[in-house]
mmCIF file of C-alpha atoms in Angstrom:
data_model
loop_
_atom_site.group_PDB
_atom_site.id
_atom_site.type_symbol
_atom_site.label_atom_id
_atom_site.label_comp_id
_atom_site.label_asym_id
_atom_site.label_seq_id
_atom_site.Cartn_x
_atom_site.Cartn_y
_atom_site.Cartn_z
ATOM 1 C CA MET A 60 -9.769 -12.617 14.486
ATOM 2 C CA PRO A 61 -7.655 -10.273 16.651
ATOM 3 C CA TRP A 62 -4.883 -8.286 15.003
ATOM 4 C CA ILE A 63 -1.525 -9.848 15.832
ATOM 5 C CA ALA A 64 1.941 -8.352 16.245
ATOM 6 C CA PHE A 65 4.938 -10.642 16.402
ATOM 7 C CA ASP A 66 7.115 -10.553 19.513
ATOM 8 C CA ARG A 67 10.882 -11.125 19.441
ATOM 9 C CA ALA A 68 10.605 -14.368 21.402
ATOM 10 C CA THR A 69 10.209 -17.695 19.614
ATOM 11 C CA THR A 70 10.573 -21.273 20.545
ATOM 12 C CA ALA A 71 13.196 -23.327 18.762
ATOM 13 C CA MET A 72 12.095 -25.169 15.646
ATOM 14 C CA SER A 73 12.213 -28.876 16.393
ATOM 15 C CA ALA A 74 14.538 -30.811 14.090
ATOM 16 C CA VAL A 75 12.575 -34.010 13.755
ATOM 17 C CA ALA A 76 11.653 -36.108 10.775
ATOM 18 C CA ALA A 77 8.014 -35.047 10.889
ATOM 19 C CA ALA A 78 9.033 -31.370 10.411
ATOM 20 C CA PRO A 79 6.443 -29.734 12.696
ATOM 21 C CA PRO A 80 5.234 -26.175 12.101
ATOM 22 C CA ALA A 81 7.363 -23.311 13.375
ATOM 23 C CA VAL A 82 6.120 -21.787 16.618
ATOM 24 C CA PHE A 83 5.904 -18.026 17.270
ATOM 25 C CA ARG A 84 4.705 -15.853 20.112
ATOM 26 C CA VAL A 85 2.078 -13.338 19.070
ATOM 27 C CA LYS A 86 0.172 -10.589 20.811
ATOM 28 C CA SER A 87 -3.576 -10.101 20.671
ATOM 29 C CA ASN A 88 -4.661 -6.450 20.678
ATOM 30 C CA GLU A 89 -7.975 -7.351 22.274
ATOM 31 C CA ARG A 90 -6.520 -8.458 25.602
ATOM 32 C CA GLY A 91 -2.920 -7.417 25.246
ATOM 33 C CA GLU A 92 -1.763 -10.909 26.167
ATOM 34 C CA TRP A 93 1.051 -12.915 24.583
ATOM 35 C CA ILE A 94 -0.036 -16.264 23.214
ATOM 36 C CA THR A 95 1.694 -19.015 21.249
ATOM 37 C CA MET A 96 0.753 -19.680 17.624
ATOM 38 C CA ALA A 97 2.162 -22.302 15.299
ATOM 39 C CA SER A 98 2.862 -21.447 11.689
ATOM 40 C CA SER A 99 0.525 -23.390 9.439
ATOM 41 C CA VAL A 100 3.372 -24.323 7.102
ATOM 42 C CA PRO A 101 5.842 -27.082 8.132
ATOM 43 C CA VAL A 102 9.453 -25.939 8.303
ATOM 44 C CA ASP A 103 10.581 -28.185 5.438
ATOM 45 C CA GLU A 104 7.894 -27.099 2.961
ATOM 46 C CA VAL A 105 8.671 -24.801 0.009
ATOM 47 C CA VAL A 106 5.778 -22.413 -0.580
ATOM 48 C CA VAL A 107 4.681 -21.585 -4.137
ATOM 49 C CA VAL A 108 1.383 -19.772 -4.762
ATOM 50 C CA ARG A 109 0.652 -19.329 -8.467
ATOM 51 C CA THR A 110 -2.765 -17.642 -8.708
ATOM 52 C CA PRO A 111 -5.178 -15.456 -6.713
ATOM 53 C CA GLU A 112 -7.389 -18.520 -6.277
ATOM 54 C CA GLU A 113 -4.520 -20.459 -4.723
ATOM 55 C CA PHE A 114 -3.720 -17.440 -2.539
ATOM 56 C CA LEU A 115 -7.243 -17.340 -1.131
ATOM 57 C CA ALA A 116 -6.963 -21.045 -0.294
ATOM 58 C CA MET A 117 -3.737 -20.515 1.684
ATOM 59 C CA PRO A 118 -3.743 -20.534 5.513
ATOM 60 C CA GLU A 119 -4.721 -17.306 7.194
ATOM 61 C CA ASP A 120 -1.270 -16.550 8.607
ATOM 62 C CA TYR A 121 0.287 -16.670 5.133
ATOM 63 C CA ARG A 122 -2.412 -14.411 3.703
ATOM 64 C CA GLU A 123 -2.166 -11.924 6.573
ATOM 65 C CA ILE A 124 1.613 -11.539 6.256
ATOM 66 C CA ALA A 125 1.484 -11.332 2.435
ATOM 67 C CA VAL A 126 -1.323 -8.772 2.309
ATOM 68 C CA ARG A 127 0.353 -6.584 4.919
ATOM 69 C CA GLY A 128 3.566 -6.424 2.907
ATOM 70 C CA MET A 129 1.782 -5.653 -0.355
ATOM 71 C CA ILE A 130 -0.410 -2.957 1.209
ATOM 72 C CA VAL A 131 2.547 -1.197 2.836
ATOM 73 C CA ASN A 132 4.500 -1.174 -0.417
ATOM 74 C CA THR A 133 1.479 -0.036 -2.439
ATOM 75 C CA GLU A 134 0.830 2.876 -0.084
ATOM 76 C CA GLY A 135 4.506 3.794 -0.295
ATOM 77 C CA GLU A 136 4.327 3.973 -4.091
ATOM 78 C CA LEU A 137 1.334 6.303 -3.973
ATOM 79 C CA SER A 138 2.966 8.522 -1.355
ATOM 80 C CA GLY A 139 6.175 8.532 -3.388
ATOM 81 C CA ALA A 140 4.247 9.860 -6.382
ATOM 82 C CA ASP A 141 2.664 12.578 -4.265
ATOM 83 C CA ASP A 142 6.098 13.469 -2.852
ATOM 84 C CA TYR A 143 7.422 14.097 -6.360
ATOM 85 C CA ILE A 144 4.488 16.376 -7.242
ATOM 86 C CA GLN A 145 3.782 18.132 -3.958
ATOM 87 C CA VAL A 146 7.269 18.292 -2.409
ATOM 88 C CA PHE A 147 10.068 17.884 -4.972
ATOM 89 C CA LEU A 148 8.677 19.543 -8.084
ATOM 90 C CA PRO A 149 8.324 22.958 -6.370
ATOM 91 C CA LEU A 150 11.983 22.697 -5.267
ATOM 92 C CA ALA A 151 13.278 21.994 -8.784
ATOM 93 C CA PRO A 152 15.672 24.734 -9.963
ATOM 94 C CA ASN A 153 14.616 24.740 -13.629
ATOM 95 C CA ALA A 154 12.081 23.443 -16.144
ATOM 96 C CA GLU A 155 14.155 20.377 -17.012
ATOM 97 C CA GLU A 156 14.250 19.204 -13.407
ATOM 98 C CA ARG A 157 10.538 19.920 -12.996
ATOM 99 C CA GLN A 158 9.875 17.697 -15.983
ATOM 100 C CA VAL A 159 11.993 14.915 -14.475
ATOM 101 C CA CYS A 160 10.054 15.151 -11.203
ATOM 102 C CA ALA A 161 6.779 14.940 -13.131
ATOM 103 C CA GLU A 162 8.023 11.890 -15.044
ATOM 104 C CA ARG A 163 9.098 10.156 -11.833
ATOM 105 C CA ALA A 164 5.675 10.881 -10.338
ATOM 106 C CA VAL A 165 3.931 9.241 -13.295
ATOM 107 C CA GLU A 166 6.066 6.137 -12.805
ATOM 108 C CA GLU A 167 5.287 6.012 -9.088
ATOM 109 C CA TYR A 168 1.558 6.302 -9.795
ATOM 110 C CA ASP A 169 1.941 3.402 -12.226
ATOM 111 C CA HIS A 170 3.660 1.394 -9.480
ATOM 112 C CA TYR A 171 0.774 2.143 -7.146
ATOM 113 C CA LYS A 172 -1.695 0.912 -9.752
ATOM 114 C CA ILE A 173 0.263 -2.329 -10.086
ATOM 115 C CA GLY A 174 -0.114 -2.971 -6.369
ATOM 116 C CA LYS A 175 -3.741 -1.896 -6.472
ATOM 117 C CA ARG A 176 -4.457 -4.444 -9.218
ATOM 118 C CA ILE A 177 -2.666 -7.321 -7.500
ATOM 119 C CA LEU A 178 -4.480 -6.626 -4.229
ATOM 120 C CA ALA A 179 -7.849 -6.253 -5.963
ATOM 121 C CA ASP A 180 -7.398 -9.734 -7.433
ATOM 122 C CA ILE A 181 -7.454 -11.138 -3.891
ATOM 123 C CA GLY A 182 -10.312 -8.941 -2.697
ATOM 124 C CA VAL A 183 -8.373 -6.069 -1.108
ATOM 125 C CA ASP A 184 -9.479 -2.548 -2.077
ATOM 126 C CA THR A 185 -6.892 0.234 -1.801
ATOM 127 C CA GLY A 186 -9.131 2.982 -3.167
ATOM 128 C CA TYR A 187 -9.319 4.603 0.268
ATOM 129 C CA MET A 188 -5.635 5.536 -0.056
ATOM 130 C CA GLU A 189 -6.435 7.786 -3.006
ATOM 131 C CA GLN A 190 -8.802 9.805 -0.810
ATOM 132 C CA GLN A 191 -6.226 10.322 1.936
ATOM 133 C CA ARG A 192 -3.941 13.313 2.205
ATOM 134 C CA LEU A 193 -0.238 12.587 1.953
ATOM 135 C CA ALA A 194 0.259 13.338 5.648
ATOM 136 C CA ASP A 195 -2.563 10.987 6.650
ATOM 137 C CA ARG A 196 -0.985 7.830 5.229
ATOM 138 C CA ASP A 197 0.916 6.075 7.995
ATOM 139 C CA LEU A 198 1.727 2.535 6.872
ATOM 140 C CA PHE A 199 4.939 3.375 5.012
ATOM 141 C CA THR A 200 7.062 5.064 7.675
ATOM 142 C CA GLY A 201 8.847 8.212 6.552
ATOM 143 C CA HIS A 202 7.085 11.489 7.211
ATOM 144 C CA GLU A 203 10.428 13.331 7.056
ATOM 145 C CA PHE A 204 10.298 12.828 3.293
ATOM 146 C CA HIS A 205 7.079 14.834 3.006
ATOM 147 C CA THR A 206 8.738 17.927 4.488
ATOM 148 C CA CYS A 207 11.880 18.237 2.366
ATOM 149 C CA THR A 208 12.785 21.885 1.821
ATOM 150 C CA THR A 209 16.014 21.773 -0.233
ATOM 151 C CA TRP A 210 17.099 20.349 -3.573
ATOM 152 C CA ALA A 211 19.893 18.563 -1.708
ATOM 153 C CA GLU A 212 17.317 16.658 0.325
ATOM 154 C CA ARG A 213 15.564 15.771 -2.913
ATOM 155 C CA GLY A 214 18.824 14.244 -4.223
ATOM 156 C CA ILE A 215 19.489 12.342 -0.992
ATOM 157 C CA PHE A 216 15.931 11.003 -1.033
ATOM 158 C CA SER A 217 16.485 9.272 -4.375
ATOM 159 C CA TYR A 218 20.177 8.362 -4.262
ATOM 160 C CA ILE A 219 20.174 7.019 -0.699
ATOM 161 C CA GLY A 220 16.520 6.669 0.293
ATOM 162 C CA GLU A 221 15.059 5.004 -2.780
ATOM 163 C CA GLU A 222 17.660 2.259 -2.405
ATOM 164 C CA THR A 223 15.550 1.100 0.566
ATOM 165 C CA ALA A 224 12.723 0.457 -1.892
ATOM 166 C CA MET A 225 15.104 -1.282 -4.290
ATOM 167 C CA VAL A 226 16.262 -3.684 -1.567
ATOM 168 C CA MET A 227 12.695 -4.617 -0.635
ATOM 169 C CA ILE A 228 11.308 -4.774 -4.164
ATOM 170 C CA SER A 229 14.180 -7.010 -5.243
ATOM 171 C CA GLU A 230 13.042 -9.422 -2.535
ATOM 172 C CA PHE A 231 9.404 -9.178 -3.603
ATOM 173 C CA ALA A 232 10.507 -10.182 -7.109
ATOM 174 C CA GLN A 233 11.333 -13.580 -5.609
ATOM 175 C CA SER A 234 8.114 -13.849 -3.589
ATOM 176 C CA SER A 235 6.341 -17.168 -3.199
ATOM 177 C CA TYR A 236 3.177 -15.340 -4.359
ATOM 178 C CA LYS A 237 4.010 -15.398 -8.060
ATOM 179 C CA PRO A 238 1.569 -12.738 -9.378
ATOM 180 C CA TRP A 239 3.197 -10.227 -6.995
ATOM 181 C CA ALA A 240 6.715 -11.368 -7.889
ATOM 182 C CA GLU A 241 6.084 -10.998 -11.607
ATOM 183 C CA ALA A 242 4.381 -7.619 -11.256
ATOM 184 C CA VAL A 243 7.121 -5.910 -9.238
ATOM 185 C CA ARG A 244 9.874 -6.883 -11.667
ATOM 186 C CA THR A 245 8.750 -4.043 -13.932
ATOM 187 C CA ILE A 246 9.058 -1.628 -10.987
ATOM 188 C CA ILE A 247 12.735 -2.471 -10.492
ATOM 189 C CA LEU A 248 13.697 -0.952 -13.852
ATOM 190 C CA ASP A 249 12.040 2.363 -12.974
ATOM 191 C CA GLU A 250 13.577 2.455 -9.502
ATOM 192 C CA LYS A 251 17.061 2.163 -11.011
ATOM 193 C CA VAL A 252 16.343 5.307 -13.034
ATOM 194 C CA HIS A 253 15.078 7.115 -9.917
ATOM 195 C CA ILE A 254 18.273 6.289 -8.032
ATOM 196 C CA ALA A 255 20.400 7.395 -10.989
ATOM 197 C CA HIS A 256 18.630 10.758 -11.050
ATOM 198 C CA GLY A 257 19.336 11.201 -7.353
ATOM 199 C CA ALA A 258 22.994 10.342 -8.007
ATOM 200 C CA ARG A 259 23.230 13.077 -10.629
ATOM 201 C CA VAL A 260 21.664 15.672 -8.324
ATOM 202 C CA CYS A 261 23.982 14.718 -5.443
ATOM 203 C CA ARG A 262 27.156 14.667 -7.532
ATOM 204 C CA ASN A 263 26.425 18.062 -9.018
ATOM 205 C CA LEU A 264 25.973 19.536 -5.554
ATOM 206 C CA ALA A 265 29.006 17.738 -4.123
ATOM 207 C CA ARG A 266 31.330 19.697 -6.412
ATOM 208 C CA THR A 267 31.349 22.593 -3.952
ATOM 209 C CA GLU A 268 31.864 22.821 -0.210
ATOM 210 C CA GLU A 269 28.529 24.597 0.174
ATOM 211 C CA GLY A 270 26.798 21.833 -1.756
ATOM 212 C CA ARG A 271 28.405 19.129 0.377
ATOM 213 C CA GLU A 272 27.241 20.918 3.510
ATOM 214 C CA GLU A 273 23.677 20.996 2.179
ATOM 215 C CA LEU A 274 23.873 17.305 1.303
ATOM 216 C CA GLN A 275 25.206 16.390 4.739
ATOM 217 C CA GLN A 276 22.430 18.335 6.442
ATOM 218 C CA GLY A 277 19.840 16.603 4.280
ATOM 219 C CA LEU A 278 21.359 13.184 4.907
ATOM 220 C CA ASP A 279 21.461 13.737 8.655
ATOM 221 C CA ARG A 280 17.796 14.751 8.760
ATOM 222 C CA LEU A 281 16.474 11.977 6.516
ATOM 223 C CA TRP A 282 18.693 9.136 7.757
ATOM 224 C CA PRO A 283 16.460 8.094 10.712
ATOM 225 C CA GLY A 284 13.475 7.811 8.359
ATOM 226 C CA PHE A 285 15.423 5.634 5.936
ATOM 227 C CA ASN A 286 16.325 3.295 8.778
ATOM 228 C CA ARG A 287 12.748 3.088 10.066
ATOM 229 C CA ILE A 288 11.477 1.924 6.675
ATOM 230 C CA PHE A 289 12.843 -1.551 7.400
ATOM 231 C CA GLY A 290 10.987 -1.919 10.685
ATOM 232 C CA SER A 291 12.220 -3.451 13.910
ATOM 233 C CA SER A 292 15.192 -5.804 13.800
ATOM 234 C CA ARG A 293 13.374 -7.825 16.473
ATOM 235 C CA SER A 294 10.300 -8.401 14.308
ATOM 236 C CA GLU A 295 9.068 -11.979 14.264
ATOM 237 C CA ARG A 296 6.710 -10.984 11.468
ATOM 238 C CA SER A 297 9.689 -10.529 9.132
ATOM 239 C CA LYS A 298 11.021 -13.953 10.124
ATOM 240 C CA LEU A 299 7.665 -15.495 9.302
ATOM 241 C CA ALA A 300 7.663 -13.690 5.944
ATOM 242 C CA VAL A 301 11.019 -15.331 5.191
ATOM 243 C CA ARG A 302 9.639 -18.680 6.330
ATOM 244 C CA PHE A 303 6.732 -18.313 3.864
ATOM 245 C CA GLY A 304 9.021 -17.283 1.003
ATOM 246 C CA LEU A 305 7.453 -13.825 0.847
ATOM 247 C CA ARG A 306 10.826 -12.253 1.635
ATOM 248 C CA GLN A 307 14.453 -13.366 1.502
ATOM 249 C CA THR A 308 15.770 -11.535 4.569
ATOM 250 C CA THR A 309 14.572 -10.311 7.945
ATOM 251 C CA ASN A 310 14.204 -6.600 8.711
ATOM 252 C CA GLY A 311 17.644 -6.337 10.256
ATOM 253 C CA GLU A 312 19.312 -8.239 7.430
ATOM 254 C CA ALA A 313 17.621 -6.058 4.807
ATOM 255 C CA ARG A 314 18.760 -2.914 6.634
ATOM 256 C CA ASP A 315 22.332 -4.234 6.659
ATOM 257 C CA ILE A 316 22.174 -4.859 2.897
ATOM 258 C CA TRP A 317 20.959 -1.307 2.321
ATOM 259 C CA ARG A 318 23.685 0.205 4.509
ATOM 260 C CA ALA A 319 26.334 -1.794 2.665
ATOM 261 C CA LYS A 320 25.046 -0.426 -0.644
ATOM 262 C CA VAL A 321 24.750 3.233 0.325
ATOM 263 C CA THR A 322 27.811 3.679 2.558
ATOM 264 C CA PRO A 323 30.272 3.825 -0.382
ATOM 265 C CA ARG A 324 27.974 6.290 -2.168
ATOM 266 C CA ILE A 325 27.922 8.570 0.847
ATOM 267 C CA GLU A 326 31.681 8.444 1.286
ATOM 268 C CA ASN A 327 32.321 9.050 -2.420
ATOM 269 C CA LEU A 328 30.309 12.269 -2.139
ATOM 270 C CA GLY A 329 32.662 13.433 0.623
ATOM 271 C CA LEU A 330 29.974 12.983 3.293
ATOM 272 C CA LYS A 331 29.876 11.128 6.607
ATOM 273 C CA VAL A 332 27.524 8.258 7.364
ATOM 274 C CA PRO A 333 25.248 9.384 10.233
ATOM 275 C CA GLU A 334 25.501 7.502 13.522
#
C-alpha cells in the first residue's frame, strides 16, 4: 500500500440517515497524485478498541493513523531522555541540578519503554530507534532542542516546551485505543514534575535583568521548534485522528491550547511571546 499524506481539501460529510463514511483527499507517494479515500468508519460511530487483538482487526486507515501517532510520541520520549543526558546535564551548574537531569532522563527512558511495549503488542518494533544517534531521529520535530547551549534554554525547554507534550499526552489519555490511553496516564504525572522543574529554573533566572535576557534569547530560538511539534494546521491526518477518537483536537486546535497555557507563564517571567 502506498504511503499517504492527507491534503487540506475534503469533501463535506453528508448528513443523511445512513451516516456514510467521511471522505478525504489523500496523496500517493508512488505517483504523486491526489486521490479520494473514504474513511472506513461511519461518521456517527463511536470507536472503542479494547485490546491489541481488536486493534489488529480494525480497518487499515485506523491502524495507520494510530501507529503513526504512537511511534512519533515514543521516539520523542527516547530523544527527550537523550537530551537530558547529552545536552542538559553538561549545562547544569551544580551537582544537585545534574542529579535532577539524570532523574528526568530515567523517567523519559521509562516513557519510551511504555510506548515500546504498547507498539510491540501490535507487532511494531521500535528497537531500531535505540541504535540511532540523537541527531538521526527525525519523526519528532525539534532539532533545536538538541543544540541547547545555556541553562536558560534548558529551563525554557521544560517550562514552555514540555507543555507541548503535556497537551498531546493528555489527549492520548482519552484515546479510543484503550491500552495506549491507560499506559500514558502514568506519563502525565512525570511530565508535570518536568514542567515544574523548568518553572523553577526560569523563575530563578528571571530575578535579574541578565537572566531575563538569557531566557528571552532562549525562548526566541526554541519557539519555532515548539510550534512545529504540532504539525501543520492544514493536516487532514489530524482531523481523521479526531474522527477515530485517537485525538480530541486537530493540530491547529492543540497548538492554540498550548499557546493559551504558556502565554501567561511567559509574561509572568517578564518576557515577550515571540511572533
